């Protein structure tokens, strides 16, 4: 018989097989994943999850599709935020110093915490690319 562990999803306790990833444990517990499940292969980052293990003060971040559950794990997925997808014709975009401010103004709110780079499943130095974009160094950004 497979070993079972206790996990807590948004505070509610579930007993799930120890061999499951967080994503599969959520489904095992009866959750229907309609967002935050992306590629299911640890690449897209859509299943970003925060967890804490009982007795450990540290909050951990991970991808639910590639992180195995452990006993006493308290899980919460990042809240849903609607995607704001900018639509533009690349042939009409003029690469001047205002293009990023007009298209992606949120990059100017960056506080340099490096969370984007740490969370990137493709191991990109995201914060450096944001810095290039902020300085209109588009060749380096590309």
Coordinates of N, CA and C in Angstrom, one line a residue:
X1 N 0.8 -1.2 0.0 CA 0.0 0.0 0.0 C 0.9 1.3 0.0
X2 N 0.5 2.2 -0.8 CA 1.3 3.4 -0.9 C 1.2 4.3 0.3
X3 N 2.3 4.9 0.6 CA 2.4 5.8 1.8 C 1.6 7.1 1.5
X4 N 0.8 7.5 2.5 CA 0.0 8.7 2.4 C 0.6 9.8 3.3
X5 N 0.4 11.0 2.9 CA 0.8 12.2 3.7 C -0.3 13.2 3.8
X6 N -0.2 14.0 4.8 CA -1.2 15.1 5.0 C -0.7 16.4 4.4
X7 N -1.5 17.0 3.5 CA -1.2 18.3 3.0 C -2.4 19.2 3.3
X8 N -2.2 20.5 3.3 CA -3.2 21.4 3.6 C -3.3 22.4 2.5
X9 N -4.5 22.4 1.9 CA -4.7 23.3 0.7 C -5.6 24.5 1.2
X10 N -5.1 25.7 1.3 CA -5.8 26.8 1.8 C -6.4 26.5 3.2
X11 N -5.6 25.7 4.0 CA -6.0 25.4 5.3 C -6.8 24.1 5.5
X12 N -7.3 23.6 4.4 CA -8.1 22.3 4.6 C -7.2 21.1 4.4
X13 N -7.4 20.1 5.3 CA -6.5 19.0 5.3 C -7.0 17.9 4.3
X14 N -6.0 17.3 3.6 CA -6.2 16.2 2.7 C -5.2 15.2 2.9
X15 N -5.5 13.9 2.7 CA -4.6 12.8 2.8 C -4.4 12.4 1.3
X16 N -3.1 12.4 0.9 CA -2.8 12.1 -0.5 C -1.6 11.2 -0.6
X17 N -1.4 10.5 -1.7 CA -0.3 9.6 -1.9 C 1.0 10.5 -1.9
X18 N 2.0 10.0 -1.2 CA 3.3 10.7 -1.0 C 4.1 10.9 -2.3
X19 N 3.7 10.1 -3.3 CA 4.4 10.1 -4.6 C 4.0 11.2 -5.5
X20 N 2.9 11.9 -5.2 CA 2.3 12.9 -6.1 C 3.1 14.2 -6.1
X21 N 3.0 14.9 -7.2 CA 3.4 16.3 -7.2 C 2.3 17.1 -6.6
X22 N 2.5 18.4 -6.3 CA 1.5 19.2 -5.7 C 0.3 19.3 -6.6
X23 N 0.5 19.5 -7.9 CA -0.6 19.6 -8.9 C -1.4 18.3 -8.9
X24 N -0.8 17.2 -8.9 CA -1.5 15.9 -8.9 C -2.2 15.7 -7.6
X25 N -1.6 16.2 -6.5 CA -2.3 16.1 -5.2 C -3.5 16.9 -5.2
X26 N -3.5 18.1 -5.7 CA -4.7 18.9 -5.8 C -5.8 18.2 -6.6
X27 N -5.4 17.6 -7.7 CA -6.5 16.9 -8.5 C -6.9 15.7 -7.7
X28 N -6.0 15.0 -7.0 CA -6.4 13.8 -6.2 C -7.4 14.3 -5.1
X29 N -7.2 15.4 -4.6 CA -8.1 16.0 -3.5 C -9.4 16.5 -4.1
X30 N -9.6 16.5 -5.4 CA -10.9 16.8 -6.0 C -10.9 18.2 -6.6
X31 N -9.8 18.9 -6.6 CA -9.8 20.2 -7.2 C -9.7 20.1 -8.8
X32 N -10.5 20.9 -9.4 CA -10.5 20.9 -10.9 C -9.7 22.2 -11.3
X33 N -8.5 21.9 -11.9 CA -7.6 23.0 -12.2 C -8.0 23.6 -13.5
X34 N -8.5 24.9 -13.5 CA -9.0 25.6 -14.7 C -8.0 26.7 -15.1
X35 N -7.1 27.0 -14.2 CA -6.0 28.0 -14.5 C -4.8 27.5 -13.7
X36 N -3.6 28.0 -14.0 CA -2.4 27.7 -13.3 C -1.9 26.3 -13.5
X37 N -2.3 25.7 -14.6 CA -1.8 24.3 -14.9 C -1.0 24.2 -16.1
X38 N -1.0 25.2 -17.0 CA -0.1 25.3 -18.1 C 0.4 24.0 -18.8
X39 N 1.8 23.9 -18.9 CA 2.4 22.8 -19.7 C 2.5 21.5 -18.9
X40 N 2.4 21.6 -17.6 CA 2.6 20.4 -16.7 C 4.0 19.8 -16.8
X41 N 4.9 20.5 -17.3 CA 6.3 20.0 -17.4 C 7.4 20.8 -16.9
X42 N 7.0 21.8 -16.0 CA 8.1 22.6 -15.3 C 8.7 23.6 -16.2
X43 N 8.0 24.1 -17.3 CA 8.6 25.0 -18.2 C 7.9 26.4 -18.2
X44 N 6.6 26.4 -18.2 CA 5.9 27.7 -18.4 C 5.8 28.5 -17.2
X45 N 5.8 28.0 -16.0 CA 5.7 28.8 -14.8 C 4.3 29.1 -14.4
X46 N 3.2 28.6 -15.1 CA 1.9 28.9 -14.8 C 1.4 28.4 -13.4
X47 N 2.0 27.4 -12.9 CA 1.6 26.8 -11.6 C 2.4 27.2 -10.4
X48 N 2.8 28.5 -10.4 CA 3.6 29.0 -9.3 C 2.8 28.8 -8.0
X49 N 3.5 28.3 -7.0 CA 2.9 27.9 -5.8 C 3.8 28.3 -4.6
X50 N 3.1 28.7 -3.5 CA 3.8 29.0 -2.3 C 3.5 27.9 -1.3
X51 N 4.5 27.5 -0.5 CA 4.2 26.5 0.5 C 5.1 26.6 1.7
X52 N 4.6 26.1 2.8 CA 5.4 26.0 4.0 C 5.2 24.6 4.6
X53 N 6.2 24.1 5.1 CA 6.1 22.8 5.8 C 6.1 23.0 7.3
X54 N 5.2 22.2 7.9 CA 5.0 22.3 9.3 C 6.4 22.3 10.1
X55 N 6.6 23.2 10.9 CA 7.9 23.2 11.7 C 9.0 24.1 11.0
X56 N 8.7 24.5 9.8 CA 9.7 25.3 9.0 C 9.1 26.7 8.9
X57 N 9.9 27.7 9.3 CA 9.4 29.1 9.3 C 9.4 29.7 7.9
X58 N 10.2 29.1 7.0 CA 10.4 29.7 5.7 C 9.3 29.4 4.7
X59 N 8.9 30.4 3.9 CA 8.0 30.2 2.8 C 8.8 29.8 1.6
X60 N 8.3 28.8 0.9 CA 9.0 28.3 -0.3 C 8.1 28.6 -1.5
X61 N 8.8 28.8 -2.6 CA 8.1 29.0 -3.9 C 8.5 27.8 -4.8
X62 N 7.6 27.4 -5.6 CA 7.9 26.2 -6.5 C 6.9 26.2 -7.6
X63 N 7.1 25.2 -8.5 CA 6.1 24.9 -9.5 C 5.4 23.7 -9.0
X64 N 4.0 23.7 -9.0 CA 3.2 22.6 -8.5 C 3.3 21.4 -9.4
X65 N 3.7 21.5 -10.6 CA 3.7 20.4 -11.5 C 5.0 19.6 -11.3
X66 N 6.0 20.1 -10.7 CA 7.3 19.4 -10.5 C 7.8 19.3 -9.1
X67 N 7.0 19.6 -8.1 CA 7.4 19.5 -6.7 C 6.6 18.5 -6.0
X68 N 7.2 17.5 -5.4 CA 6.5 16.4 -4.7 C 6.0 16.9 -3.4
X69 N 4.9 16.4 -3.0 CA 4.3 16.8 -1.7 C 5.1 16.1 -0.6
X70 N 5.1 16.7 0.6 CA 5.7 16.2 1.8 C 4.7 16.3 2.9
X71 N 4.8 15.5 3.9 CA 3.9 15.5 5.0 C 3.9 16.8 5.7
X72 N 2.8 17.4 6.0 CA 2.7 18.7 6.7 C 2.9 19.9 5.8
X73 N 2.7 19.7 4.5 CA 2.9 20.8 3.6 C 1.6 21.6 3.5
X74 N 1.8 23.0 3.7 CA 0.6 23.9 3.6 C 0.8 24.6 2.3
X75 N -0.2 24.5 1.4 CA -0.1 24.9 0.0 C -1.0 26.0 -0.3
X76 N -0.6 27.0 -1.1 CA -1.5 28.0 -1.7 C -0.9 28.4 -3.0
X77 N -1.8 28.4 -4.0 CA -1.3 28.9 -5.3 C -1.4 30.4 -5.4
X78 N -0.6 31.0 -6.2 CA -0.7 32.4 -6.3 C -2.1 32.8 -6.9
X79 N -2.6 33.9 -6.4 CA -4.0 34.3 -6.8 C -4.0 34.6 -8.3
X80 N -5.2 34.4 -8.9 CA -5.4 34.6 -10.3 C -5.5 36.1 -10.6
X81 N -4.7 36.5 -11.6 CA -4.8 37.9 -12.1 C -5.1 37.8 -13.6
X82 N -6.1 38.6 -14.1 CA -6.3 38.5 -15.5 C -5.1 38.9 -16.3
X83 N -4.8 38.2 -17.4 CA -3.7 38.6 -18.3 C -4.0 39.8 -19.0
X84 N -3.0 40.7 -19.1 CA -3.1 41.9 -19.9 C -2.2 41.7 -21.0
X85 N -2.7 41.4 -22.2 CA -1.8 41.1 -23.3 C -1.9 42.3 -24.3
X86 N -0.7 42.9 -24.5 CA -0.6 44.0 -25.4 C -0.6 43.5 -26.8
X87 N -1.5 44.1 -27.6 CA -1.5 43.8 -29.0 C -0.9 44.9 -29.8
X88 N 0.1 44.5 -30.7 CA 0.8 45.5 -31.5 C 1.3 44.8 -32.7
X89 N 1.6 45.5 -33.7 CA 2.2 45.0 -35.0 C 3.7 45.3 -34.9
X90 N 4.5 44.3 -34.8 CA 6.0 44.5 -34.6 C 6.6 45.3 -35.8
X91 N 5.9 45.3 -36.9 CA 6.5 46.1 -38.1 C 6.2 47.6 -37.9
X92 N 5.2 47.9 -37.0 CA 4.9 49.3 -36.8 C 5.5 49.9 -35.6
X93 N 6.1 49.1 -34.7 CA 6.7 49.6 -33.5 C 8.0 50.3 -33.8
X94 N 8.1 51.5 -33.3 CA 9.4 52.2 -33.5 C 10.2 52.0 -32.2
X95 N 11.5 51.5 -32.4 CA 12.3 51.2 -31.2 C 13.0 52.5 -30.6
X96 N 12.1 53.4 -30.1 CA 12.7 54.5 -29.4 C 12.6 54.4 -27.9
X97 N 13.0 55.4 -27.2 CA 13.1 55.3 -25.7 C 11.7 55.2 -25.0
X98 N 10.6 55.5 -25.8 CA 9.3 55.5 -25.2 C 8.5 54.2 -25.4
X99 N 9.0 53.3 -26.3 CA 8.2 52.2 -26.7 C 7.9 51.2 -25.5
X100 N 8.8 51.0 -24.6 CA 8.6 50.1 -23.5 C 7.6 50.8 -22.5
X101 N 7.8 52.1 -22.3 CA 6.9 52.8 -21.4 C 5.5 52.8 -21.8
X102 N 5.3 52.9 -23.1 CA 3.9 52.8 -23.7 C 3.4 51.4 -23.7
X103 N 4.2 50.4 -24.0 CA 3.7 49.0 -24.1 C 3.7 48.3 -22.8
X104 N 4.7 48.4 -22.0 CA 4.8 47.7 -20.8 C 5.2 48.6 -19.6
X105 N 4.3 49.5 -19.2 CA 4.7 50.5 -18.2 C 5.0 49.8 -16.8
X106 N 4.6 48.6 -16.6 CA 4.8 48.0 -15.3 C 6.3 47.7 -15.0
X107 N 7.1 47.6 -16.1 CA 8.5 47.3 -15.8 C 9.2 48.5 -15.1
X108 N 8.6 49.7 -15.1 CA 9.2 50.8 -14.4 C 8.9 50.8 -13.0
X109 N 8.1 49.9 -12.5 CA 7.8 49.7 -11.1 C 8.7 48.7 -10.4
X110 N 9.6 48.1 -11.2 CA 10.6 47.1 -10.7 C 11.4 47.7 -9.6
X111 N 11.4 46.9 -8.5 CA 12.2 47.3 -7.3 C 13.5 46.5 -7.2
X112 N 13.8 45.7 -8.2 CA 15.1 45.0 -8.2 C 15.2 43.9 -7.2
X113 N 14.1 43.3 -6.8 CA 14.1 42.2 -5.8 C 14.6 40.9 -6.3
X114 N 14.7 40.7 -7.6 CA 15.2 39.5 -8.3 C 14.2 38.3 -8.2
X115 N 13.0 38.5 -7.7 CA 12.1 37.4 -7.6 C 11.7 36.9 -9.0
X116 N 11.7 37.7 -10.0 CA 11.4 37.3 -11.4 C 12.4 36.3 -11.9
X117 N 13.7 36.6 -11.7 CA 14.8 35.7 -12.1 C 14.8 34.4 -11.3
X118 N 14.5 34.5 -10.0 CA 14.5 33.3 -9.2 C 13.4 32.4 -9.5
X119 N 12.2 33.0 -10.0 CA 11.1 32.2 -10.3 C 11.0 31.7 -11.7
X120 N 11.9 32.2 -12.6 CA 11.9 31.8 -14.0 C 12.3 30.3 -14.2
X121 N 11.3 29.6 -14.8 CA 11.6 28.2 -15.0 C 12.5 27.9 -16.1
X122 N 12.8 28.9 -16.9 CA 13.8 28.8 -18.0 C 15.2 29.3 -17.6
X123 N 15.4 29.6 -16.4 CA 16.6 30.1 -15.8 C 17.2 31.3 -16.6
X124 N 16.3 32.2 -17.0 CA 16.7 33.4 -17.6 C 17.0 34.5 -16.5
X125 N 17.9 35.4 -16.8 CA 18.1 36.5 -15.9 C 17.1 37.6 -16.2
X126 N 15.9 37.4 -15.8 CA 14.8 38.3 -16.2 C 15.0 39.7 -15.7
X127 N 15.5 39.9 -14.5 CA 15.8 41.2 -14.0 C 16.7 42.0 -14.9
X128 N 17.7 41.3 -15.4 CA 18.7 42.0 -16.3 C 18.0 42.5 -17.6
X129 N 17.1 41.6 -18.1 CA 16.4 42.0 -19.4 C 15.4 43.2 -19.1
X130 N 14.8 43.2 -17.9 CA 14.0 44.4 -17.5 C 14.9 45.6 -17.5
X131 N 16.0 45.5 -16.9 CA 17.0 46.7 -16.8 C 17.3 47.2 -18.2
X132 N 17.6 46.2 -19.1 CA 17.9 46.6 -20.5 C 16.8 47.4 -21.1
X133 N 15.6 46.8 -21.0 CA 14.4 47.4 -21.5 C 14.1 48.8 -20.9
X134 N 14.3 49.0 -19.6 CA 14.2 50.3 -19.0 C 15.1 51.3 -19.6
X135 N 16.3 50.9 -19.9 CA 17.4 51.8 -20.5 C 17.3 51.9 -22.0
X136 N 16.3 51.3 -22.6 CA 16.1 51.3 -24.1 C 17.3 50.7 -24.8
X137 N 17.9 49.7 -24.2 CA 19.0 48.9 -24.8 C 18.3 47.7 -25.4
X138 N 17.6 47.9 -26.5 CA 16.8 46.9 -27.1 C 17.5 45.7 -27.7
X139 N 18.7 46.0 -28.3 CA 19.5 44.9 -28.8 C 19.9 43.9 -27.8
X140 N 20.3 44.5 -26.6 CA 20.7 43.6 -25.5 C 19.5 42.9 -24.9
X141 N 18.4 43.5 -24.9 CA 17.1 43.0 -24.4 C 16.7 41.8 -25.3
X142 N 16.8 42.0 -26.6 CA 16.4 41.0 -27.6 C 17.3 39.8 -27.4

